[in-house]
PDB file of C-alpha atoms in Angstrom:
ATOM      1  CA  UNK A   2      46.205 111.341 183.074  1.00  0.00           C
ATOM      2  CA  UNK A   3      43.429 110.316 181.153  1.00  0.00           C
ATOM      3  CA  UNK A   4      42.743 106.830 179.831  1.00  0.00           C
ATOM      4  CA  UNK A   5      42.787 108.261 175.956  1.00  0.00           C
ATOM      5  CA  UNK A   6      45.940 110.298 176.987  1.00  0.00           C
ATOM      6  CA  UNK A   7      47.829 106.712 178.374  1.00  0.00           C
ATOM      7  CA  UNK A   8      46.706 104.824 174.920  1.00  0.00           C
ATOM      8  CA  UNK A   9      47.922 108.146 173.120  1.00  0.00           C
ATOM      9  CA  UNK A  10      51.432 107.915 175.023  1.00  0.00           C
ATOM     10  CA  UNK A  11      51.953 103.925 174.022  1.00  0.00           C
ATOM     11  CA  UNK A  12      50.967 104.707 169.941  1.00  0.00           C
ATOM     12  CA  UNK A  13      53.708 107.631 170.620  1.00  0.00           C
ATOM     13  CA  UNK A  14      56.247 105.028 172.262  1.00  0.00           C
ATOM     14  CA  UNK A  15      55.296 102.695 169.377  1.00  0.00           C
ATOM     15  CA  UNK A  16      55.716 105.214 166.818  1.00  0.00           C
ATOM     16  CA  UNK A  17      59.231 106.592 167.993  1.00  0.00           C
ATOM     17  CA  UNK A  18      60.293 102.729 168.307  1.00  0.00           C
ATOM     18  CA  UNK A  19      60.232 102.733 164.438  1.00  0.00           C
ATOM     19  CA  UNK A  20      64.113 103.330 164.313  1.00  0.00           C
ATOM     20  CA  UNK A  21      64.686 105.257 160.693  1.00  0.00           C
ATOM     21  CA  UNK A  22      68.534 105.290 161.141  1.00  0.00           C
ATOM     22  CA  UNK A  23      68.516 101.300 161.055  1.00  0.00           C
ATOM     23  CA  UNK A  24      65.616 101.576 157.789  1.00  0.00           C
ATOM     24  CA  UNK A  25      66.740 103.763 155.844  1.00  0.00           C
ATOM     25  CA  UNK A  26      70.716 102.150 156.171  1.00  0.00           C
ATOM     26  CA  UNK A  27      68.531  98.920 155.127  1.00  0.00           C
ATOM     27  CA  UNK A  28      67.036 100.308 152.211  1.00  0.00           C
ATOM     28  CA  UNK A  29      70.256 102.414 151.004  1.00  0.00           C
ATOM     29  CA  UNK A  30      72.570  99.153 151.575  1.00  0.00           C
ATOM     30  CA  UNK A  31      74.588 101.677 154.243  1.00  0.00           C
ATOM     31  CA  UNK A  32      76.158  99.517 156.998  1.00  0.00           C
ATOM     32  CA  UNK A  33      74.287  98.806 160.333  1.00  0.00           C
ATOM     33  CA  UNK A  34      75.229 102.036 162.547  1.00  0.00           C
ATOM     34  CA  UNK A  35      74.658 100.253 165.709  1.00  0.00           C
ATOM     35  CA  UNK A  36      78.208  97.965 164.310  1.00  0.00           C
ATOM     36  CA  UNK A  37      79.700 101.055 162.580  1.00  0.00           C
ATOM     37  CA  UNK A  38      80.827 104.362 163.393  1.00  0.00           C
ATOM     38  CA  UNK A  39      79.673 105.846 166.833  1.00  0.00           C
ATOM     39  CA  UNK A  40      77.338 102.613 167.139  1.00  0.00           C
ATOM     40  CA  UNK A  41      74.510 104.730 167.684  1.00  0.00           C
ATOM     41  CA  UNK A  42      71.147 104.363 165.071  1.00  0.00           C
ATOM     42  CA  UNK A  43      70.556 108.574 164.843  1.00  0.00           C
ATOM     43  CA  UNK A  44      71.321 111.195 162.646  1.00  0.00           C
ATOM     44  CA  UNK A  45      75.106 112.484 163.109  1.00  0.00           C
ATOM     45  CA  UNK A  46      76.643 108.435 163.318  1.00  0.00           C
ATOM     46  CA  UNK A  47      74.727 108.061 159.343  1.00  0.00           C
ATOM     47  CA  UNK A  48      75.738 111.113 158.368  1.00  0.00           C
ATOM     48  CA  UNK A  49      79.247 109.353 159.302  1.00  0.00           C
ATOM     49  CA  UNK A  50      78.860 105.974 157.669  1.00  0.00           C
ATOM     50  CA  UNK A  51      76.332 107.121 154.858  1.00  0.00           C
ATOM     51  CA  UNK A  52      76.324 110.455 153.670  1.00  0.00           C
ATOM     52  CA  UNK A  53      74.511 114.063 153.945  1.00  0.00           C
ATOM     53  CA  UNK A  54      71.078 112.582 152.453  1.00  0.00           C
ATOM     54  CA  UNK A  55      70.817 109.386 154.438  1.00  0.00           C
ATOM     55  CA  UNK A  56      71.182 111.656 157.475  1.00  0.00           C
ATOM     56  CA  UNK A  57      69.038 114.261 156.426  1.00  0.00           C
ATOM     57  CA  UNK A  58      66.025 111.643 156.116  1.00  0.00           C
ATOM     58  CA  UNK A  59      67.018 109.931 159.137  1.00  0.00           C
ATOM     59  CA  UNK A  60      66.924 113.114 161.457  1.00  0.00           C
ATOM     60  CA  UNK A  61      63.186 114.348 159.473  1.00  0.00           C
ATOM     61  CA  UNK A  62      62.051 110.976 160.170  1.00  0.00           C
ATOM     62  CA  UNK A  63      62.980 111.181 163.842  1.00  0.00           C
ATOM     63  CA  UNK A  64      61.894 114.845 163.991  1.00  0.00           C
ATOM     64  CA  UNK A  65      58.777 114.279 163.324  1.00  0.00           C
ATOM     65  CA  UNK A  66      58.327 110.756 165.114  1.00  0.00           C
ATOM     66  CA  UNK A  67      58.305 113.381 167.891  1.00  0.00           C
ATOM     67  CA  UNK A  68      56.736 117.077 166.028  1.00  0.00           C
ATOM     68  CA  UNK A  69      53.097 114.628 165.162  1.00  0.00           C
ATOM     69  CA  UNK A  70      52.094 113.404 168.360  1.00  0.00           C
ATOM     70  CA  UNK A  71      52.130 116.220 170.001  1.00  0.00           C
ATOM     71  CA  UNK A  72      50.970 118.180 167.612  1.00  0.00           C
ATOM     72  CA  UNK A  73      48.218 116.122 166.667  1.00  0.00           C
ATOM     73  CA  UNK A  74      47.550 116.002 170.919  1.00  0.00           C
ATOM     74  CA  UNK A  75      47.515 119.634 170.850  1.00  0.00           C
ATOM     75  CA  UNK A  76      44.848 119.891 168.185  1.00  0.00           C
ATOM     76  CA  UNK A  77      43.089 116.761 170.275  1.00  0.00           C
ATOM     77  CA  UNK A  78      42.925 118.793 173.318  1.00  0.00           C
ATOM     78  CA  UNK A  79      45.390 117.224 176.465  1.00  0.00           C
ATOM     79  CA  UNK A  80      47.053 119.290 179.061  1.00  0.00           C
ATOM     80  CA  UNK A  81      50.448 120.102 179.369  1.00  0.00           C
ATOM     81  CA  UNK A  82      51.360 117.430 181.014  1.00  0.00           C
ATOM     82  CA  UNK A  83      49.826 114.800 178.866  1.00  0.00           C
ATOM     83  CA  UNK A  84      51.526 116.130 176.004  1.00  0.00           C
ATOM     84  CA  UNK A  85      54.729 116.437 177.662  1.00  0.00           C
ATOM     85  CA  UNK A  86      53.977 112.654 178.643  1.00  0.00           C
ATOM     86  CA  UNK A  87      53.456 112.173 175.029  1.00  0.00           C
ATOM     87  CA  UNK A  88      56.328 113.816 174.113  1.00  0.00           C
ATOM     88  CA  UNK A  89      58.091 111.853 176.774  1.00  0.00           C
ATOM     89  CA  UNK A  90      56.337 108.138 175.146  1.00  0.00           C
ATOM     90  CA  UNK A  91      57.962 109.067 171.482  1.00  0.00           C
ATOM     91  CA  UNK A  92      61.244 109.867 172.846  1.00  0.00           C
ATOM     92  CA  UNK A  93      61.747 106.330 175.079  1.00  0.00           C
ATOM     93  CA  UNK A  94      60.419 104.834 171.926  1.00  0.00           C
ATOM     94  CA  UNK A  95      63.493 106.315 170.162  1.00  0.00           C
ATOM     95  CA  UNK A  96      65.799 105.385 172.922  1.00  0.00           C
ATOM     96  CA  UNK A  97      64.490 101.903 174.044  1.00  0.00           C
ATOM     97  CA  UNK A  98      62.574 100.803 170.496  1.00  0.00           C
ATOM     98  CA  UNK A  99      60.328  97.455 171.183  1.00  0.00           C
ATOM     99  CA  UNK A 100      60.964  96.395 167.592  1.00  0.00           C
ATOM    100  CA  UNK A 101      64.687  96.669 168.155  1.00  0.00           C
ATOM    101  CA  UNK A 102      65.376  94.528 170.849  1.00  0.00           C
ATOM    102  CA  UNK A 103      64.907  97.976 173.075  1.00  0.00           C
ATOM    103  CA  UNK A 104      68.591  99.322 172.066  1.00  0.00           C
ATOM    104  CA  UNK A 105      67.918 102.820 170.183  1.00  0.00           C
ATOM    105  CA  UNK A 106      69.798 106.358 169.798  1.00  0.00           C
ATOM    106  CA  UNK A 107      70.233 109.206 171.775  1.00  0.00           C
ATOM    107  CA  UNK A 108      66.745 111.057 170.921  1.00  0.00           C
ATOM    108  CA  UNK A 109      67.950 114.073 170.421  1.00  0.00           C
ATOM    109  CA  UNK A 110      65.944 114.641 166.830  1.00  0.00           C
ATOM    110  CA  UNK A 111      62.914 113.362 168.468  1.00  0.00           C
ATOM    111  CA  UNK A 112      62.412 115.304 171.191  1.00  0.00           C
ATOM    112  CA  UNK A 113      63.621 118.559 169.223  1.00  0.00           C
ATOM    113  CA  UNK A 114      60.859 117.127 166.917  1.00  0.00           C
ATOM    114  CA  UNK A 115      58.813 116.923 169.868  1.00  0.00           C
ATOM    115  CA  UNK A 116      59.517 120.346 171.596  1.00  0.00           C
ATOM    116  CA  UNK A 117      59.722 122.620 168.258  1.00  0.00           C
ATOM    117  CA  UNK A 118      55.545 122.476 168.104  1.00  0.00           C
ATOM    118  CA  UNK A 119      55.681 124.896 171.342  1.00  0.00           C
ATOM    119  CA  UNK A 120      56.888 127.830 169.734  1.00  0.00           C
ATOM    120  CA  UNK A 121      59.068 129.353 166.830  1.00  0.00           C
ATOM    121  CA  UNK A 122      61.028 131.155 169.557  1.00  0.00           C
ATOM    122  CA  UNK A 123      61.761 127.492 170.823  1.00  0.00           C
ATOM    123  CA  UNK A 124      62.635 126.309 167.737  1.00  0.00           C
ATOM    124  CA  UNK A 125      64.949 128.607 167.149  1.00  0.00           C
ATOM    125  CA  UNK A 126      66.935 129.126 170.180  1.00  0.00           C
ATOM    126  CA  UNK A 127      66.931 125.446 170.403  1.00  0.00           C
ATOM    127  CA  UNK A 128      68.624 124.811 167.178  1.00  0.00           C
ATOM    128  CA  UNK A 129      70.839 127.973 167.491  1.00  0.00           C
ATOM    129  CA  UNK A 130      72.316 126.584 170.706  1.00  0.00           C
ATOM    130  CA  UNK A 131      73.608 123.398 169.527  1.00  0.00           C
ATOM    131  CA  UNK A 132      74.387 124.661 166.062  1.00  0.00           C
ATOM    132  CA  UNK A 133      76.976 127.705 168.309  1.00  0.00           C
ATOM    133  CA  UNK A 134      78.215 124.777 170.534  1.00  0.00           C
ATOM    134  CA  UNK A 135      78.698 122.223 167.878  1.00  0.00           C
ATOM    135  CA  UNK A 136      80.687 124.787 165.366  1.00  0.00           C
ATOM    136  CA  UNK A 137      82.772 126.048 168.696  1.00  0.00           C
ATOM    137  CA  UNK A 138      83.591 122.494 169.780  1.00  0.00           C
ATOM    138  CA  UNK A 139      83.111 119.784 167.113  1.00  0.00           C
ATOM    139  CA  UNK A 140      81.229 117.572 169.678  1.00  0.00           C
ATOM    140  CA  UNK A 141      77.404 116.606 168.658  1.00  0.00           C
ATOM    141  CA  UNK A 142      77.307 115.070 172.191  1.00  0.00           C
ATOM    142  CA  UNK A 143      78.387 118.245 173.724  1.00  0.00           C
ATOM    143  CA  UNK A 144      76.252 120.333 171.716  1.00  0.00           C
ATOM    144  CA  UNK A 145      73.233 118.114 172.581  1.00  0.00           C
ATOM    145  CA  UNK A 146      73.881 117.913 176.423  1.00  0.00           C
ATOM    146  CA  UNK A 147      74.229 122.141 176.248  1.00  0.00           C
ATOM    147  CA  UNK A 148      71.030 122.454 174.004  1.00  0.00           C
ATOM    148  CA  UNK A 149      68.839 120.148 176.326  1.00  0.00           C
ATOM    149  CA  UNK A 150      70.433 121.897 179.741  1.00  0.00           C
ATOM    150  CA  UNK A 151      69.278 125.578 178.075  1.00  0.00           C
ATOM    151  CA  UNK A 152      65.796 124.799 176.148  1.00  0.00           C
ATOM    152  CA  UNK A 153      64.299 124.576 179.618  1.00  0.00           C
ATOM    153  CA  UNK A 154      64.891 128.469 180.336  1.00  0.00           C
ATOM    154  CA  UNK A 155      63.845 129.038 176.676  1.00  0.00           C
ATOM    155  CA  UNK A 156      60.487 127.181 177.339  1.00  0.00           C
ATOM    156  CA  UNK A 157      60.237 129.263 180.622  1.00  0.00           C
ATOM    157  CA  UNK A 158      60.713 132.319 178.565  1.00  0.00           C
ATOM    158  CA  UNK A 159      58.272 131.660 175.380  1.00  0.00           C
ATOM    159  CA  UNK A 160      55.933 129.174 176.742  1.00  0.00           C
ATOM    160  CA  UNK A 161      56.090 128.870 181.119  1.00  0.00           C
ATOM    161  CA  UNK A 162      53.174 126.874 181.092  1.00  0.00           C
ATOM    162  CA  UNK A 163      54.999 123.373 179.292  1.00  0.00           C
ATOM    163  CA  UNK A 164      58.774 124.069 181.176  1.00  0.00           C
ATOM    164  CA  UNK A 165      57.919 120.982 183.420  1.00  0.00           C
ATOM    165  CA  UNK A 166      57.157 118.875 181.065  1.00  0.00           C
ATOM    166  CA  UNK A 167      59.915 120.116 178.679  1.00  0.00           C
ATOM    167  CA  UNK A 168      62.284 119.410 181.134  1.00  0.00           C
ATOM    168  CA  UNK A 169      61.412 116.148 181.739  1.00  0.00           C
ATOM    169  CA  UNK A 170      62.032 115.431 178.123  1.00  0.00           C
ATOM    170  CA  UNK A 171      65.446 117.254 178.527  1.00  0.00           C
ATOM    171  CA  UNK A 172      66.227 115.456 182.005  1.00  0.00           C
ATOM    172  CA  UNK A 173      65.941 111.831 179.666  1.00  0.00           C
ATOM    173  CA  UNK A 174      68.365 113.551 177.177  1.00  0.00           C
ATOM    174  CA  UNK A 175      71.186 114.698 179.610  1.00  0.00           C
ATOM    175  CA  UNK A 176      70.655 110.707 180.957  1.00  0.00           C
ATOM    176  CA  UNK A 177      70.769 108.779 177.633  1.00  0.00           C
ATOM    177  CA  UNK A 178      74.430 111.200 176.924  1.00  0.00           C
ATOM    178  CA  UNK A 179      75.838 110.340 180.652  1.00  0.00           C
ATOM    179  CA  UNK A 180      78.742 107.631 178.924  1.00  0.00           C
ATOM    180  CA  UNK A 181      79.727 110.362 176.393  1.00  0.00           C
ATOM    181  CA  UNK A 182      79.763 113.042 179.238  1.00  0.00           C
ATOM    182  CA  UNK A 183      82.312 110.870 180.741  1.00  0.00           C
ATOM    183  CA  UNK A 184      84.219 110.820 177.877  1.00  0.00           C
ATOM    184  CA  UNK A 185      84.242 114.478 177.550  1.00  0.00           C
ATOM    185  CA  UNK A 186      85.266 115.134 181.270  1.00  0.00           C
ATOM    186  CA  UNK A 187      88.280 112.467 180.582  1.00  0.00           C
ATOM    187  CA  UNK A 188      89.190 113.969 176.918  1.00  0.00           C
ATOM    188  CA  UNK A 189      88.079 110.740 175.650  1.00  0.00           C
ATOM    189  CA  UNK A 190      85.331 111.733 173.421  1.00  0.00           C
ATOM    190  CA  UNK A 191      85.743 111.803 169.297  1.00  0.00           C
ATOM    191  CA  UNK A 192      85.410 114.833 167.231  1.00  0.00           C
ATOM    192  CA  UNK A 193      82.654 114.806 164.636  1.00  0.00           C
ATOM    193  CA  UNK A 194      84.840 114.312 161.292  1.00  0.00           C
ATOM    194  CA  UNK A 195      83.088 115.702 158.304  1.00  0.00           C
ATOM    195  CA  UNK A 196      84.250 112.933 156.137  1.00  0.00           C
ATOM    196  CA  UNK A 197      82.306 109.675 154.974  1.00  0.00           C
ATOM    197  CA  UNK A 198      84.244 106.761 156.875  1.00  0.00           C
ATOM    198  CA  UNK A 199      85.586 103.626 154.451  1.00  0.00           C
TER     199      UNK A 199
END
């Protein structure tokens, strides 16, 4: 890698260490979700504790915490591999945030931020998969593990040239879910309830 493409990868780390859930709960006077719900700061455990909108802005945030840098890399010309290093910088950011004592979410919106730049086809399949797995099942942890396992072959299929990198990002993924794939072999792991907890 190149010496711009290592700075690039630490302002991505830095930028996906900005941990929205844990803001915007701030700002909206939600409880903390890393004390509340699932204890994780992403997406699904606000949409638990605070509601459809608070969710919604966490998972853009962390969408595009991912979707920029590489994008903007793209446009600034790095290989493959530096941009799936950059990829890879935004979502350990997410997962091990410097500005939060290095205790983050899953990553799941950030790298799907962070893969959806490769192609529509991506995109889509991506999302499709965990939206089929999540309806079937009820389990976002499930559906994320499933979704990250697949979007490697997709990549293969739309864009070959970026399925090692891709799969790197997805390889961090299927790690950071390893406690609630436990869970799920043991029967152990909660249903998503689509009600706002008291």
């Amino acid at each position: 890698m190149s010496q711009f493409a290592l700075c690039y990868m630490l302002a991505a780390y830095l930028l996906g260490s900005i941990s929205s859930a844990i803001l915007i709960c701030r700002m909206a006077g939600l409880p903390d979700p890393r004390e509340n719900g699932s204890g994780n700061p992403g997406a699904t455990n606000v949409l638990r504790i605070g509601g459809r909108w608070a969710a919604l802005a966490v998972f853009v945030f962390d969408a595009l915490k991912g979707a920029l840098p590489v994008w903007i890399g793209y446009r600034l010309g790095l290989t493959q591999f530096e941009l799936g290093m950059v990829a890879l910088g935004a979502c350990l950011g997410h997962i091990f945030p410097i500005f939060f004592k290095f205790k983050g979410g899953k990553g799941v919106a950030t790298a799907f931020g962070a893969i959806a730049p490769i192609a529509w086809g991506v995109t889509g399949t991506m999302l499709g998969t965990w939206l089929l797995v999540f309806l079937i099942s009820g389990y976002s942890s499930l559906s994320a593990v499933v979704a990250a396992l697949l979007t490697p072959l997709y990549v293969w299929y739309f864009r070959p040239e970026f399925t090692f990198p891709v799969a790197l990002v997805c390889c961090l993924l299927v790690y950071r879910h390893h406690g609630n794939i436990q869970r799920l072999w043991r029967g152990q792991e909660d249903k998503f309830l689509w009600r706002k907890k008291s």
